[in-house]
CSV table of C-alpha atoms and ligand atoms in Angstrom, one decimal:
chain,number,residue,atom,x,y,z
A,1,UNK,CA,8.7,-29.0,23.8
A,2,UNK,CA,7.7,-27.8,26.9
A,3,UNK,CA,4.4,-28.2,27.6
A,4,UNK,CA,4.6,-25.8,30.6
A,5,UNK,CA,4.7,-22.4,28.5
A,6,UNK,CA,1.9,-23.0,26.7
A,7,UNK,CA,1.8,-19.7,24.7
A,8,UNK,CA,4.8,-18.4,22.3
A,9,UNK,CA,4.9,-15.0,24.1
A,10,UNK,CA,5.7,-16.8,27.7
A,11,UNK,CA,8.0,-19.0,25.9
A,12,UNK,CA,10.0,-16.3,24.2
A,13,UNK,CA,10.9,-14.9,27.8
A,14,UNK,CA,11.3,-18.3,29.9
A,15,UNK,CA,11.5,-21.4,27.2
A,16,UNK,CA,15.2,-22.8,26.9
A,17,UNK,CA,17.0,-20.5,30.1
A,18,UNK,CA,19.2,-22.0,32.3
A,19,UNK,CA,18.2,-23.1,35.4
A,20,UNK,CA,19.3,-22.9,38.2
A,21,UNK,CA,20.3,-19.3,37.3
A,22,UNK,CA,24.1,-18.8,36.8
A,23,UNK,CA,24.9,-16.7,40.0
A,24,UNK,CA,21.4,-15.3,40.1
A,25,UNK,CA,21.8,-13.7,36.6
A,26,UNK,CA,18.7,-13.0,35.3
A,27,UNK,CA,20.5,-12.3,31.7
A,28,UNK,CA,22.1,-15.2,30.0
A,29,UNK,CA,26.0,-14.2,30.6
A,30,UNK,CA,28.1,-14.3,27.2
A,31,UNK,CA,30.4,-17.6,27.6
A,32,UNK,CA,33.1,-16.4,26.1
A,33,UNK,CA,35.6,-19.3,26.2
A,34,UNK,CA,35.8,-21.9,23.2
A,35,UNK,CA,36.7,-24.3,25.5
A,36,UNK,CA,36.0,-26.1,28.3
A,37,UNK,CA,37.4,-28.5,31.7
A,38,UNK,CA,38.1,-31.6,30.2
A,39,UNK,CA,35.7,-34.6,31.1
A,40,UNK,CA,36.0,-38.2,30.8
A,41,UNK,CA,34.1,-40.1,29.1
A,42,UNK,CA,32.9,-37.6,26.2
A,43,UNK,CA,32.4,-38.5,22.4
A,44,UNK,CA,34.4,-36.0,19.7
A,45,UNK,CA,30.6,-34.2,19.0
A,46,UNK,CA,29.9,-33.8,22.9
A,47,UNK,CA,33.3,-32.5,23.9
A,48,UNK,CA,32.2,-28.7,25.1
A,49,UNK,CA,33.4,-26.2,22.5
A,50,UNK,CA,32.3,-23.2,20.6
A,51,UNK,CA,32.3,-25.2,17.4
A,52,UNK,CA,30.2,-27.9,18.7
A,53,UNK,CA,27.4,-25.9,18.7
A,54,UNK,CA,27.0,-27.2,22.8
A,55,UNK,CA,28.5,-24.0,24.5
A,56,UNK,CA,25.5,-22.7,27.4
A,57,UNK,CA,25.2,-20.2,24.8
A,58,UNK,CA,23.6,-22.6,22.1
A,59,UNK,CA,21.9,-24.5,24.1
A,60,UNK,CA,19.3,-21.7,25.5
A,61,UNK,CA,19.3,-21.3,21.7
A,62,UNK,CA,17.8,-24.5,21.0
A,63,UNK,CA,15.6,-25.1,23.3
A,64,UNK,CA,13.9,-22.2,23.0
A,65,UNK,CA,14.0,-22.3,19.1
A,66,UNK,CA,12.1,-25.5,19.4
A,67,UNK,CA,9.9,-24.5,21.8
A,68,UNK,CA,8.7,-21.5,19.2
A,69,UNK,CA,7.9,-23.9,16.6
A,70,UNK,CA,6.3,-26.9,18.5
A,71,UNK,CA,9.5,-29.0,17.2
A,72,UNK,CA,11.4,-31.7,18.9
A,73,UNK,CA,14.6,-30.0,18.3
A,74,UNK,CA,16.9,-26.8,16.7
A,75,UNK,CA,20.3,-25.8,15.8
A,76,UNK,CA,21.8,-22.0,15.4
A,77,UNK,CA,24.6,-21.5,12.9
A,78,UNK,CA,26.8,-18.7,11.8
A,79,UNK,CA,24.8,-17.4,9.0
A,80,UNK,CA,21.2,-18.6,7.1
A,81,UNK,CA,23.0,-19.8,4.3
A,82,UNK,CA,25.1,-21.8,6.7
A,83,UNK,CA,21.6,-23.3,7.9
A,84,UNK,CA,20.8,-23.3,4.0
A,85,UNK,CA,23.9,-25.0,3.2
A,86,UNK,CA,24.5,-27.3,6.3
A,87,UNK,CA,21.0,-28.8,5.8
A,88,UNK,CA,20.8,-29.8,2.2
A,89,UNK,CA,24.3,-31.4,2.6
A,90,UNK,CA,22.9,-33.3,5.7
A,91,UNK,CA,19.6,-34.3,3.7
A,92,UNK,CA,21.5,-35.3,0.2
A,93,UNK,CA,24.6,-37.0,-1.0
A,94,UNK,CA,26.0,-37.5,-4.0
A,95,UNK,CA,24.1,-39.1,-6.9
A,96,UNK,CA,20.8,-37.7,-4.7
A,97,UNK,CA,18.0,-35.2,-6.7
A,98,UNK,CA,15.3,-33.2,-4.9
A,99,UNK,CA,12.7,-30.5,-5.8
A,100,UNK,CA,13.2,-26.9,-5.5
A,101,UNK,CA,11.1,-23.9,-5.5
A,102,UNK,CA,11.7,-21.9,-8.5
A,103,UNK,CA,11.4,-18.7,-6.7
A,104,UNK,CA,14.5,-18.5,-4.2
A,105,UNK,CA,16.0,-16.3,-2.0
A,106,UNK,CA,18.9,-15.7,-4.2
A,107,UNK,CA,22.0,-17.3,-2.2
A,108,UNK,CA,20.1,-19.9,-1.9
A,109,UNK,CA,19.2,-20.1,-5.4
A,110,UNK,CA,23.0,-19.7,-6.4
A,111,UNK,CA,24.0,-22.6,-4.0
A,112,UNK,CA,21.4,-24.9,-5.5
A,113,UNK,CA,22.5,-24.4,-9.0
A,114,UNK,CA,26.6,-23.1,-8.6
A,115,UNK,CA,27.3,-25.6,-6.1
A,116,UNK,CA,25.3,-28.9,-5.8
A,117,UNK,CA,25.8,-29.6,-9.1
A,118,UNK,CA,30.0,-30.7,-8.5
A,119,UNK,CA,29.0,-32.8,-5.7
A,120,UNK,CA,26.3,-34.6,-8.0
A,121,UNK,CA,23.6,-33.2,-6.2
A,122,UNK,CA,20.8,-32.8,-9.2
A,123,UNK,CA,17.4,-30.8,-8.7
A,124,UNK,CA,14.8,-29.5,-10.6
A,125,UNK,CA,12.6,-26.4,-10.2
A,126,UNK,CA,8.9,-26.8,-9.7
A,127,UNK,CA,5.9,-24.1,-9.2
A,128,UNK,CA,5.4,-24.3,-5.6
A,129,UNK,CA,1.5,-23.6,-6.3
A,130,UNK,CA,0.8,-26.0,-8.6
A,131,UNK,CA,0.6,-29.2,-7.6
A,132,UNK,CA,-0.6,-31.4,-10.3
A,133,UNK,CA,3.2,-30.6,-12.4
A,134,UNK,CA,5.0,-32.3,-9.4
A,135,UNK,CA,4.8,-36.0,-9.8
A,136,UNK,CA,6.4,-35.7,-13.9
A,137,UNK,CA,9.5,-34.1,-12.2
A,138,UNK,CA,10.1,-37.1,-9.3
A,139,UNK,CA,13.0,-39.0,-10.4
A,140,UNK,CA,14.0,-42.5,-8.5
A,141,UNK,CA,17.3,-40.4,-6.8
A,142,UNK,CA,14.0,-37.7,-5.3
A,143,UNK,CA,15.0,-37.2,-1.6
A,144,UNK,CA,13.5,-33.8,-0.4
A,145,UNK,CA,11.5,-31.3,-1.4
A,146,UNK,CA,12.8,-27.5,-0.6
A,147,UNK,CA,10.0,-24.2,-0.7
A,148,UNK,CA,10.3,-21.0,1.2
A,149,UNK,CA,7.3,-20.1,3.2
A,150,UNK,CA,6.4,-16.8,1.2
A,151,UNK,CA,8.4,-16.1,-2.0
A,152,UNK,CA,10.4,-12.9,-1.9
A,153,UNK,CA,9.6,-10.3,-3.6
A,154,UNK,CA,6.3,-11.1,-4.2
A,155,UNK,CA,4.8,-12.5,-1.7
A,156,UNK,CA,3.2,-15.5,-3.5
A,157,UNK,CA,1.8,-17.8,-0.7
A,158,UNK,CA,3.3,-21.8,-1.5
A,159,UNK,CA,0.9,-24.6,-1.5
A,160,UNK,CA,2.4,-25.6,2.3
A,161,UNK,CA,-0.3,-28.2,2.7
A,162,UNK,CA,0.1,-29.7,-0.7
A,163,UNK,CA,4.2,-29.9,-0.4
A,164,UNK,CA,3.6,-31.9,2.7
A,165,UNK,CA,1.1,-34.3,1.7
A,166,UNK,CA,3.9,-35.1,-1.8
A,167,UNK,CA,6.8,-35.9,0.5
A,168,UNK,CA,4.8,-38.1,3.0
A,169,UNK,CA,3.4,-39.9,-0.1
A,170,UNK,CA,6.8,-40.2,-2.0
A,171,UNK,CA,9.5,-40.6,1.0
A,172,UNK,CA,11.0,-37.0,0.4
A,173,UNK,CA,12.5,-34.8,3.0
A,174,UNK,CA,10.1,-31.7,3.4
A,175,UNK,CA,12.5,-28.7,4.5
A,176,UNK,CA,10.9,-25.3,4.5
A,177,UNK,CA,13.0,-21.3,4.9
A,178,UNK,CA,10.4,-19.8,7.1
A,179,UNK,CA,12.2,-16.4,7.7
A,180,UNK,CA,9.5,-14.8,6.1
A,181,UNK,CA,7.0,-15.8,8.0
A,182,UNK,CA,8.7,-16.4,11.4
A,183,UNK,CA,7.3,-18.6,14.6
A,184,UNK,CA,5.0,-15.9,15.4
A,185,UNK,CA,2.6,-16.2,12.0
A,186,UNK,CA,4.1,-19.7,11.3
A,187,UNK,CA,5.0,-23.0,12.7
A,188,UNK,CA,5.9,-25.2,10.0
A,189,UNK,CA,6.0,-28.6,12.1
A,190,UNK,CA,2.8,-28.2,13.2
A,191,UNK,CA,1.9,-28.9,9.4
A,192,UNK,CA,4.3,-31.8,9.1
A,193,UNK,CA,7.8,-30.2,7.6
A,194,UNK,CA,10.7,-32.2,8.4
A,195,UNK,CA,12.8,-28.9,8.7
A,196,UNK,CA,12.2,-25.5,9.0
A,197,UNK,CA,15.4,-23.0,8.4
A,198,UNK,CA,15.9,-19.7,9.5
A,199,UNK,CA,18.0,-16.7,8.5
A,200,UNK,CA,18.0,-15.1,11.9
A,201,UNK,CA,19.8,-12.0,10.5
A,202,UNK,CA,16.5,-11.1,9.8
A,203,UNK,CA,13.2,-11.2,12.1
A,204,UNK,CA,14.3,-13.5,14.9
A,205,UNK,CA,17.2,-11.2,15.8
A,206,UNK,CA,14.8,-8.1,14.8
A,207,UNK,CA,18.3,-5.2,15.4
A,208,UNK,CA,20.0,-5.6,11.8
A,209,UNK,CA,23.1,-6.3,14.3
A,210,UNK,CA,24.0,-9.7,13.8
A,211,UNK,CA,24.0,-12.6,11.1
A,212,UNK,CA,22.9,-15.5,11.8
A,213,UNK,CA,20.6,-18.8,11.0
A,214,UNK,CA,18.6,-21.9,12.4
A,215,UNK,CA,17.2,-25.1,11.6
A,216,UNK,CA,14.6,-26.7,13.4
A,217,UNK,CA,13.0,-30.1,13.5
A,218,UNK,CA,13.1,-34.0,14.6
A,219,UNK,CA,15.2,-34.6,17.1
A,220,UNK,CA,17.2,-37.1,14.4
A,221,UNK,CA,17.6,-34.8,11.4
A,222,UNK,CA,18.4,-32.1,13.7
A,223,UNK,CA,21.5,-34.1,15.3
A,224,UNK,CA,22.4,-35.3,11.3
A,225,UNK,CA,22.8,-31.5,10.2
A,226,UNK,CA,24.7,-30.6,13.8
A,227,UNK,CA,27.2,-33.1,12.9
A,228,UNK,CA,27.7,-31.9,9.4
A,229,UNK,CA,27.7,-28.6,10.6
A,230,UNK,CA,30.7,-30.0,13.7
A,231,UNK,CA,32.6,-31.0,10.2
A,232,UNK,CA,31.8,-28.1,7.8
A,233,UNK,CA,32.5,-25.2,10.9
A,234,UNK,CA,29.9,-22.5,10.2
A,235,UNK,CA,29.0,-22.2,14.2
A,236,UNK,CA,27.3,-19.3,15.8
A,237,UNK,CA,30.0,-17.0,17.6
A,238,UNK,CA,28.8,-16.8,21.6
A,239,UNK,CA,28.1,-13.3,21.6
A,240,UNK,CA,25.9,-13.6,18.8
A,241,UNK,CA,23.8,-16.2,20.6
A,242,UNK,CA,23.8,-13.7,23.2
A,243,UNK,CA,22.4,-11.0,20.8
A,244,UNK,CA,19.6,-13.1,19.1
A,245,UNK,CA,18.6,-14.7,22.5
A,246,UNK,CA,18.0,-11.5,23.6
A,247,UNK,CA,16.2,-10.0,20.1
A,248,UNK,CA,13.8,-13.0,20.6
A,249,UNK,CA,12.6,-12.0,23.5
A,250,UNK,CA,10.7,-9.0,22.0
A,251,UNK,CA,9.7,-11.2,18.8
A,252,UNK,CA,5.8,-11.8,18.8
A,253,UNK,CA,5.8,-7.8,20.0
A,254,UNK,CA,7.4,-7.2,17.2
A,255,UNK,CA,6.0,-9.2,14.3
A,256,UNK,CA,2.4,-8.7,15.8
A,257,UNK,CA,3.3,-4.6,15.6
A,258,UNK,CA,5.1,-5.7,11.6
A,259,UNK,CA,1.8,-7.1,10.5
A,260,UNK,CA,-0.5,-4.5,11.8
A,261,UNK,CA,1.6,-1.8,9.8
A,262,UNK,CA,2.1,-3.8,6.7
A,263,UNK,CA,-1.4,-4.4,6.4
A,264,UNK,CA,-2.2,-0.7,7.0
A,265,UNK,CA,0.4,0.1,4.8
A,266,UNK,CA,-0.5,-2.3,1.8
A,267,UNK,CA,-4.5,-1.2,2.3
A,268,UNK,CA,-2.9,2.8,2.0
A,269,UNK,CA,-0.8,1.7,-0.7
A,270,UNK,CA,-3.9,-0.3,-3.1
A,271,UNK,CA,-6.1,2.8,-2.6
A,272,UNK,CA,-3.1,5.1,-4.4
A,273,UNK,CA,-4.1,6.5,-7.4
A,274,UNK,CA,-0.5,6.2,-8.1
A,275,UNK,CA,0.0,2.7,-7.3
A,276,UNK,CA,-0.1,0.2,-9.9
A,277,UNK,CA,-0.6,-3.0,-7.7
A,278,UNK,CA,0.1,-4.5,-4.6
A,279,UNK,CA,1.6,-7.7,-3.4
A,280,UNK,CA,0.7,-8.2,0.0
A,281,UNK,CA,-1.0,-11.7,1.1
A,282,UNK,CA,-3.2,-9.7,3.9
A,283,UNK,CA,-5.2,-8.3,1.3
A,284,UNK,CA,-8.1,-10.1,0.2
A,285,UNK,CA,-7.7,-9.7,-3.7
A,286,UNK,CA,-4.2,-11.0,-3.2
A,287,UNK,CA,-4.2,-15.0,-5.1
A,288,UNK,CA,-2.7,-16.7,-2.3
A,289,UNK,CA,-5.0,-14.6,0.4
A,290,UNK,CA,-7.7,-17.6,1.5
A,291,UNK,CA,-4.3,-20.0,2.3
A,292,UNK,CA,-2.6,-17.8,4.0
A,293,UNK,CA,-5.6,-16.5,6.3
A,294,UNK,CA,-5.9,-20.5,7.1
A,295,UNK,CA,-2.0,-21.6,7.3
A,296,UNK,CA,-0.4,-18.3,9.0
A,297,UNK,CA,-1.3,-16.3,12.4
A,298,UNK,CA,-0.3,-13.1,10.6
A,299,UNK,CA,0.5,-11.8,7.1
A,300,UNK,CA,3.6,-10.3,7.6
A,301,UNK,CA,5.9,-7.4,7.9
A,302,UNK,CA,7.2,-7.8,3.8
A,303,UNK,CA,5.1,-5.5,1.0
A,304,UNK,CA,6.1,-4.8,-2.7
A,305,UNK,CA,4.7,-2.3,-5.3
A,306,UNK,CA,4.9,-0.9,-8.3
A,307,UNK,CA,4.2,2.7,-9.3
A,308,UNK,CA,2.4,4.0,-12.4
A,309,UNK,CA,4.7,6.6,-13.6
A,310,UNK,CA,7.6,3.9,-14.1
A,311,UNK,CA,11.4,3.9,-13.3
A,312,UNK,CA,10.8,8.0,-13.0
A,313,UNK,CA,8.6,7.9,-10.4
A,314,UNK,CA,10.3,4.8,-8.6
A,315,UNK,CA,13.8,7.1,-8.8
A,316,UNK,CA,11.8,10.1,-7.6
A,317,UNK,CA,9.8,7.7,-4.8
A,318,UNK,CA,13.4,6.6,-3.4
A,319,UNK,CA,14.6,9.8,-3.0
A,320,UNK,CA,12.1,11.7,-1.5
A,321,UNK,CA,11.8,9.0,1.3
A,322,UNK,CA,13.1,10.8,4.4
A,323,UNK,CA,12.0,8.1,7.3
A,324,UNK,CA,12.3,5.0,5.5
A,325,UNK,CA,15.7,3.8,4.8
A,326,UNK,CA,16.9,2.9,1.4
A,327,UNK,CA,19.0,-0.5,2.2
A,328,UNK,CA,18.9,-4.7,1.0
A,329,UNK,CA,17.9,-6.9,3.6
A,330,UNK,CA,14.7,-7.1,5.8
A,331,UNK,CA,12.9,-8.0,9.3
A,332,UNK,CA,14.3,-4.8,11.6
A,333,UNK,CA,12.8,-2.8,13.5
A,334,UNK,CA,13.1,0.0,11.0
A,335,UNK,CA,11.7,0.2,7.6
A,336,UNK,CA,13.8,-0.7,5.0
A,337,UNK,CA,13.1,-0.5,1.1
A,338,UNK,CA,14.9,-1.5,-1.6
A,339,UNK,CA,14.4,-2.4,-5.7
A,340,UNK,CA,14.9,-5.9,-5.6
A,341,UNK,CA,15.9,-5.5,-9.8
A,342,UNK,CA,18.9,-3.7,-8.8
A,343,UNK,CA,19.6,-5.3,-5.2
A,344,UNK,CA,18.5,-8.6,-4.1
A,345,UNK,CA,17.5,-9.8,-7.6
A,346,UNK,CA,21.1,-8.2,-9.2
A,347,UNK,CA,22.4,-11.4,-10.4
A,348,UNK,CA,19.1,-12.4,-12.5
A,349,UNK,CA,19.4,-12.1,-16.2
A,350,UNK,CA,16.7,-9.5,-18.0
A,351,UNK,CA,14.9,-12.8,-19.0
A,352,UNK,CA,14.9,-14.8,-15.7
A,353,UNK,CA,13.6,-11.1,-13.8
A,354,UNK,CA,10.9,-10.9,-16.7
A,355,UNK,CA,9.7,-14.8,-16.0
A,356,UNK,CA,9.7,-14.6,-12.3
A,357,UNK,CA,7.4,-11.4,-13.0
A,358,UNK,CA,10.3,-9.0,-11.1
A,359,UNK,CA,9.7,-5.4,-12.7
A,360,UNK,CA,12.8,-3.0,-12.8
A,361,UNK,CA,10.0,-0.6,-11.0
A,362,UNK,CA,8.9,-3.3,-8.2
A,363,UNK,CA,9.7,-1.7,-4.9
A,364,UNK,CA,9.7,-3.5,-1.8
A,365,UNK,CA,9.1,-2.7,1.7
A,366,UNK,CA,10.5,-4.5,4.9
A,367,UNK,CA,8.1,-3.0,7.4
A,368,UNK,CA,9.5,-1.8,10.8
A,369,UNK,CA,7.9,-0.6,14.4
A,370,UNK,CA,7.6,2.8,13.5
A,371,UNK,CA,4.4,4.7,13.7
A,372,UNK,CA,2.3,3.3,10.9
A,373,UNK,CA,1.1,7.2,10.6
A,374,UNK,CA,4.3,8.4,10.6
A,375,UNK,CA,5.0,5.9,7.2
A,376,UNK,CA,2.2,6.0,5.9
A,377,UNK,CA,2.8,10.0,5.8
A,378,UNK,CA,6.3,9.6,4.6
A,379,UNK,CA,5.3,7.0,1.5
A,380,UNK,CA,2.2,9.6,0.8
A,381,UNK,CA,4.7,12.4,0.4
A,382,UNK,CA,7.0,10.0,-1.1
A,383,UNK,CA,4.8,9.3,-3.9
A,384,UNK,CA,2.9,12.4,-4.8
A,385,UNK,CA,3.5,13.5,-8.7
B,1,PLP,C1,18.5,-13.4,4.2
B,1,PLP,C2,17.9,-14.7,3.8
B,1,PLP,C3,18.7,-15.8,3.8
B,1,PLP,C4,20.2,-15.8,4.0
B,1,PLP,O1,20.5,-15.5,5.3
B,1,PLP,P1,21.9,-14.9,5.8
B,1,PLP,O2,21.7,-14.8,7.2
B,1,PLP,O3,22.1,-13.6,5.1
B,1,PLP,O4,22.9,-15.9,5.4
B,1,PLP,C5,18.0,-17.0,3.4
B,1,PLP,N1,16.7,-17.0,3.2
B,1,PLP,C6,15.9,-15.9,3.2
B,1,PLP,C7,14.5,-16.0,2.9
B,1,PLP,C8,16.5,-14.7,3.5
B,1,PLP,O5,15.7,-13.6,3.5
């Protein structure tokens, strides 16, 4: 890290650029050539090329992903589930077990359970907020620990402190998805995670333009997953380093602006005669509230709801939205909602959307930069009987 910008909104202009400054360019130019003058001397994972993750490109990348989270080191790869993927075949091998967070970002979830299993990679799900069931699900094969930051779609806050305290005690591998939360509202190595992975499709990059991921850490597990990730291929393409370099610039603006509408948003939203409940961990009845007022910097740019009337007033909700855009995914600059049932949570049973508490009427909201008036006025209209 360098110690020279201090605060994350210096760093996210000047952390990790090039110096001295490629023909005066102030911008980062795109380096688009996947290879490079041949020099002597260089071992296979050094030699410069775009799948070696060491093009100029990545490496403004890095260094100023690690700056952002106080963390020795970082990688950017072609998607987050190639950061998903890339790191837990890094962290386990075959015959290995680790301990999983049973509410997943769905690809993730799939990967875990479709995947691991044929390369003899065992886990087991575990409540990420209660501690005291951990310890009967550690096996002698336990290697890591894997939790997402703040579960999607509703919001529950993980016991962050409590996951980190198990893995130092039992050897394990603490990796954490912090996309939800994002360096701005959360650093997760200043709390002693091992890893902290990105999908940077989502709030780093901030345009809904690119796909992309990152995983951040020790300078040693970061080189472990780069080489797996040399082997297995999934590299960031150039000139979408050159896009999410430049989306990060405007990041803390951003999120800062995301959290101040979501909480106006979620405060309009519990004070809706309408409005069944609200997941949002900003406001104070919410259970994971007092954790996340003392583990994050922000609460957020993610809300979901339900609606008293049911799936008829969810249907007539949807359609009557006129600034908010319909649409799966999250962390843009405009305000996106979706029905995780029918979008994000598609490929969950009846039964497994009933035990992870997932309504068919749950809406949820990926706040934007707009106006909060402006969606607040939009939702109001949305939402009248
Ligand atoms: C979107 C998302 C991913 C997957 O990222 P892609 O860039 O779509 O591969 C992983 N984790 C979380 C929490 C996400 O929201």
């Amino acid at each position: 890290m360098d110690a020279k910008y201090g605060s994350m909104d210096t760093k996210l202009i000047h952390a990790g650029e090039i110096s001295p400054r490629i023909e005066g360019a102030i911008t980062l130019p795109v380096f688009q050539t996947s290879t490079y003058e041949f020099e002597e001397g260089l071992g296979y994972h050094d030699i410069p090329y775009i799948r070696m993750n060491n093009t100029p490109n990545h490496l403004a990348l890095h260094q100023k992903l690690a700056a952002l989270e106080n963390a020795e080191a970082a990688l950017v790869t072609a998607s987050g589930m190639a950061a998903i993927s890339t790191a837990l075949l890094a962290v386990l091998s075959s015959g290995d077990h680790f301990l999983v967070q049973d509410c997943l970002y769905g690809g993730t979830h799939d990967f875990i359970t479709q995947d691991l299993p044929s390369l003899n990679i065992a886990h087991s799900f575990i409540k990420g907020s209660a501690p005291e069931t951990w310890k009967s699900k550690l096996r002698d094969t336990t290697r890591a620990f894997y939790v997402e930051s703040l579960t999607n779609p509703l919001l529950e806050v993980t016991d962050l402190e409590s996951v980190v305290a198990f893995c130092r005690e039992n050897g394990l591998t603490a990796i954490i998805d912090n996309t939800f939360t994002t360096p701005v509202n959360f650093r997760p190595a200043e709390v002693g995670f091992d890893l902290s992975i990105h999908s940077c499709s989502k709030y780093l990059n901030g345009h809904s333009d690119i796909v992309g991921g990152a995983v951040i850490g020790s300078a040693d597990l970061v080189k472990k997953v780069t080489r797996k990730l040399n082997h297995l291929g999934g590299s960031m393409d150039p000139h979408a380093c050159f896009l999410l370099l430049r989306g990060l610039r405007t990041l803390a603006l951003r999120v800062r602006c995301q959290n101040r509408n979501a909480l106006q948003i979620a405060r309009f939203l519990s004070q809706h005669p309408e409005v069944e409940n609200v997941n949002y961990p900003g406001l104070e009845n919410h259970p994971g509230h007092d954790r996340a007022a003392r583990l994050f910097d922000g609460f957020g740019g993610m809300i979901s709801f339900e609606l008293k009337g049911g799936i008829e007033a969810v249907e007539r909700f949807t359609d009557r939205l006129r600034l908010a855009i319909i649409a799966p995914s999250l962390g843009g600059i405009e305000t996106l909602v979706t029905r995780p049932a029918t979008t994000s949570h598609a490929g969950m049973s009846h039964e497994e959307l009933k035990e992870a508490g997932i309504t068919d009427t749950l809406v949820r909201i990926s706040t934007g930069i707009e106006a909060p008036e402006d969606l607040i006025a939009d939702f109001n209209q949305a939402i009248s009987p």
